[in-house]
C-alpha positions as a printed Julia matrix, in Angstrom:
307×3 Matrix{Float64}:
 -17.42   26.02   16.23
 -14.9    26.48   19.02
 -17.6    25.79   21.61
 -17.97   22.28   20.21
 -14.29   21.62   20.83
 -14.26   22.78   24.43
 -14.85   20.23   27.23
 -18.62   19.96   27.66
 -19.18   22.35   24.74
 -21.67   20.15   22.93
 -23.69   19.59   26.13
 -23.78   23.34   26.75
 -25.07   24.06   23.24
 -27.66   21.28   23.48
 -28.92   22.68   26.79
 -29.11   26.23   25.43
 -30.99   25.2    22.26
 -33.42   23.07   24.26
 -34.24   25.98   26.58
 -34.5    28.36   23.62
 -37.03   26.06   21.97
 -39.02   25.16   25.08
 -38.93   28.56   26.81
 -38.46   26.74   30.1
 -35.61   25.09   31.99
 -37.98   22.47   33.38
 -39.41   21.53   29.98
 -35.94   21.53   28.37
 -34.65   19.28   31.15
 -37.53   16.86   30.57
 -36.76   16.61   26.84
 -33.06   16.11   27.5
 -33.62   13.65   30.34
 -31.58   15.79   32.72
 -32.22   17.64   35.97
 -33.26   21.28   35.5
 -30.36   22.44   37.66
 -27.9    20.68   35.34
 -29.46   22.37   32.29
 -29.32   25.75   34.0
 -25.68   25.25   34.93
 -24.77   24.27   31.34
 -26.37   27.41   29.95
 -24.64   29.6    32.55
 -21.28   28.03   31.65
 -21.89   28.8    27.98
 -22.78   32.41   28.77
 -19.65   32.78   30.88
 -17.54   31.32   28.09
 -19.0    33.75   25.55
 -19.1    36.71   27.92
 -22.68   37.57   26.99
 -26.18   36.9    28.34
 -28.16   34.64   26.01
 -31.31   34.22   28.1
 -33.43   36.64   30.08
 -34.66   34.87   33.18
 -37.63   35.93   35.33
 -39.65   34.02   37.9
 -42.36   33.43   35.3
 -40.56   32.87   32.01
 -37.3    32.45   30.15
 -36.77   34.38   26.92
 -33.97   34.82   24.44
 -32.08   38.07   24.47
 -31.44   39.71   21.11
 -27.97   38.28   20.91
 -29.29   34.95   22.2
 -31.84   34.75   19.4
 -29.18   35.43   16.76
 -26.78   32.96   18.37
 -29.49   30.26   18.53
 -30.25   30.63   14.79
 -26.58   30.46   13.84
 -25.78   27.5    16.09
 -28.86   25.58   14.96
 -27.85   26.12   11.32
 -24.33   24.89   12.15
 -25.63   21.77   13.9
 -28.05   21.08   11.03
 -25.13   21.26    8.59
 -23.08   18.95   10.81
 -25.96   16.46   10.93
 -26.28   16.65    7.14
 -22.54   16.02    6.73
 -22.78   13.02    9.05
 -25.69   11.58    7.07
 -23.81   12.16    3.83
 -20.75   10.36    5.21
 -22.92    7.45    6.36
 -24.64    7.27    2.98
 -21.24    7.31    1.3
 -20.14    4.35    3.4
 -23.41    2.49    2.8
 -23.14    3.03   -0.98
 -19.39    2.93   -1.68
 -18.35    5.39   -4.33
 -15.42    7.39   -5.56
 -11.96    6.74   -6.95
  -9.61    4.01   -5.7
  -5.98    4.6    -6.73
  -4.1     1.31   -6.81
  -0.45    0.42   -7.39
   0.25   -3.18   -8.46
   3.36   -5.05   -9.63
   3.49   -5.34  -13.4
   3.51   -9.12  -13.95
   1.48  -10.08  -10.89
  -1.01   -7.33  -11.59
  -1.5    -8.35  -15.2
  -2.06  -11.99  -14.23
  -4.09  -11.68  -11.01
  -5.44   -8.12  -10.63
  -6.43   -7.06  -14.13
  -8.85   -9.99  -14.71
 -10.94   -9.16  -11.62
 -11.4    -5.45  -12.37
 -14.39   -5.74  -14.76
 -16.32   -7.89  -12.29
 -15.48   -5.58   -9.4
 -16.68   -2.51  -11.3
 -19.88   -4.32  -12.34
 -20.65   -5.08   -8.68
 -19.76   -1.54   -7.55
 -20.82    0.83  -10.36
 -20.18    3.96   -8.27
 -16.52    3.08   -7.69
 -13.83    4.01  -10.19
 -10.37    2.4   -10.37
  -7.1     4.09  -11.29
  -4.66    1.16  -11.47
  -0.95    1.81  -12.01
   1.03   -1.25  -13.13
   4.69   -0.9   -12.21
   7.41   -2.75  -10.33
   8.5     0.54   -8.75
   7.91    0.79   -4.99
   5.61    3.79   -4.8
   5.32    6.11   -1.82
   1.72    5.34   -0.9
   1.13    8.53    1.08
   3.15   11.05   -0.93
   1.79    9.82   -4.28
  -1.8     9.61   -3.1
  -2.47    5.89   -3.47
  -5.31    4.26   -1.55
  -3.59    0.87   -1.62
  -0.47   -0.77   -3.06
  -0.37   -4.52   -3.72
   3.1    -5.94   -3.12
   4.48   -9.42   -3.61
   7.1   -10.64   -1.14
   8.32   -9.06    2.07
  10.46   -6.35    0.47
   9.34   -2.82    1.16
   7.33   -3.64    4.29
   9.72   -1.94    6.71
   7.87    1.39    6.9
   6.13    1.11   10.26
   3.92    4.13    9.51
   2.05    2.11    6.88
  -0.41   -0.73    7.4
   0.49   -4.05    5.74
  -2.19   -6.74    5.41
  -1.19  -10.2     4.26
  -3.72  -11.33    1.65
  -2.36  -14.73    0.58
   0.73  -16.93    0.63
   2.73  -18.36   -2.22
   5.74  -20.63   -2.58
   8.72  -20.73   -4.89
   9.6   -23.81   -6.9
  12.11  -25.02   -9.46
  10.72  -25.75  -12.91
  11.92  -26.91  -16.32
  10.41  -28.08  -19.58
   9.98  -31.86  -20.0
  12.1   -31.68  -23.17
  15.01  -30.1   -21.32
  14.98  -32.79  -18.64
  14.74  -35.53  -21.27
  17.83  -34.14  -22.98
  19.92  -33.25  -19.92
  18.67  -35.48  -17.14
  16.75  -34.69  -13.97
  18.61  -33.35  -10.92
  18.04  -35.39   -7.77
  19.71  -33.07   -5.24
  20.2   -29.3    -5.06
  23.93  -29.81   -5.69
  23.08  -31.35   -9.07
  21.93  -27.94  -10.29
  25.61  -27.09  -10.82
  25.57  -29.42  -13.82
  22.57  -27.73  -15.44
  21.79  -24.57  -17.35
  19.99  -22.27  -14.93
  17.91  -19.21  -15.67
  17.99  -16.43  -13.09
  15.62  -13.66  -12.03
  17.62  -10.89  -10.4
  14.57   -9.63   -8.54
  14.64  -12.53   -6.06
  15.41  -11.23   -2.58
  18.47  -13.48   -2.13
  19.86  -13.14   -5.64
  22.44  -14.28   -6.82
  21.74  -17.23   -4.48
  18.84  -19.67   -4.55
  18.02  -20.53   -0.92
  16.21  -23.89   -0.99
  14.4   -25.64    1.85
  12.82  -29.07    2.22
  11.59  -30.69    5.44
  13.6   -28.24    7.51
  16.83  -28.89    5.56
  18.29  -25.81    3.91
  20.65  -25.62    1.0
  21.93  -22.51   -0.74
  22.81  -22.8    -4.41
  24.54  -20.14   -6.47
  23.56  -21.18   -9.98
  25.76  -20.72  -13.02
  23.16  -19.05  -15.18
  23.02  -19.16  -18.95
  20.53  -16.29  -18.75
  19.65  -13.68  -16.12
  16.97  -11.02  -16.36
  15.35   -8.39  -14.17
  11.86   -9.38  -15.34
  10.37  -12.58  -13.89
   8.66  -13.64  -17.11
  11.89  -13.75  -19.14
  13.54  -16.78  -17.42
  10.13  -18.45  -17.2
   9.57  -18.14  -20.96
  13.11  -19.39  -21.58
  12.41  -22.4   -19.36
   9.21  -23.13  -21.31
  11.31  -23.11  -24.48
  13.7   -25.68  -22.99
  16.62  -23.39  -22.16
  17.12  -24.62  -18.61
  15.85  -24.62  -15.0
  14.52  -21.59  -13.18
  13.34  -20.74   -9.68
   9.99  -19.01   -9.86
   6.8   -18.34   -7.92
   3.95  -20.82   -8.11
   1.5   -18.03   -9.0
   3.55  -17.27  -12.1
   4.3   -20.83  -13.23
   0.89  -22.28  -12.34
  -0.79  -22.11  -15.78
   2.17  -23.69  -17.62
   2.53  -26.38  -14.95
  -1.14  -27.3   -15.29
  -0.76  -27.36  -19.08
   2.25  -29.7   -18.81
   4.6   -27.28  -20.54
   6.68  -27.16  -17.35
   7.25  -29.7   -14.57
   8.52  -29.18  -11.05
  12.18  -30.04  -10.53
  13.38  -31.29   -7.14
   9.8   -31.43   -5.83
   9.45  -30.0    -2.34
  12.51  -27.8    -2.66
  11.69  -24.18   -3.26
  12.03  -20.8    -1.67
  13.62  -20.39    1.73
  10.19  -19.63    3.13
   6.68  -18.97    1.87
   6.22  -15.6     0.3
   3.23  -13.38    0.77
   1.01  -10.97   -1.11
   0.33   -7.8     0.87
  -1.95   -4.81    0.7
  -0.09   -1.68    1.81
  -2.42    0.99    3.15
  -1.86    4.56    4.35
  -1.56    5.02    8.12
  -4.75    5.07   10.16
  -7.15    2.46   11.44
 -10.19    3.51    9.41
 -10.02    2.18    5.85
 -12.55    3.73    3.44
 -15.25    1.28    2.38
 -14.33    1.59   -1.29
 -10.74    0.56   -0.51
 -11.78   -2.23    1.85
 -14.09   -3.72   -0.78
 -11.29   -3.66   -3.37
  -8.82   -5.36   -1.04
 -11.42   -7.99   -0.14
 -12.1    -8.67   -3.83
  -8.38   -9.1    -4.52
  -8.04  -11.46   -1.55
 -10.99  -13.63   -2.62
  -9.8   -13.82   -6.22
  -6.23  -14.77   -5.32
  -7.16  -17.33   -2.7
  -9.73  -18.95   -4.99
  -7.21  -19.12   -7.82
  -4.55  -20.58   -5.53
  -6.84  -22.97   -3.69
  -6.32  -21.25   -0.31
């Protein structure tokens, strides 16, 4: 195997095997599309590297020595195995198969990843999914994950990993129509000080709400009647009329469309658009099974968000 790793090693082996099969430098050179002198030089270099004579040369014929015949059989078997491994790898890529280990955030994963899994598995019956739903930032490499889906820019600082932005989302302020009917509708960010607010401590800027509209930025520190470390808790409280909350459009979308929530201070929202990212282990070559999964997640999210 070492000969393959040496400079010119593969060319030397190819030249030797061609001569061994043809019994002639001229015929071997013709099959390889090389000059006979080049083929002869390659074989001589291989013999010098090994310190043994592989071919017996006379003016009339070329024959394998005893050690040359044994070496030719062993090398040919090795190259056949290498070719078989290459075909197997290509077949694996052509027909994606195997296990994809995925880490996804709990709430986002339940709402946007879990529903697409049955369809993905139906389209790729040879792929298996091991999906771990948790808001913990996993170590993709150390814990053996093929991909981690993350929402927002937190945890993207590790330059050894590959981060692919799959889709964008925005934050918005929402409240139940009944709450606004009872307490009035704020017209400016400063008006939020007079309202019951519901906070999610997982926001990057917490305890502040950085709001932006048409390039104008305002930072509000709400006096919250309720705070929670789970994004669905303040949202559910808002649906029940407990106050106003800042949330992601992907989370509030269904209740907004159903009219159970309405946007407050339209146009004001997060300081900047958030993103959904696929975090991949280092390396440029992504296995086909993982690439197909990431593509399916991207299509599903963008279709659901109208992007």
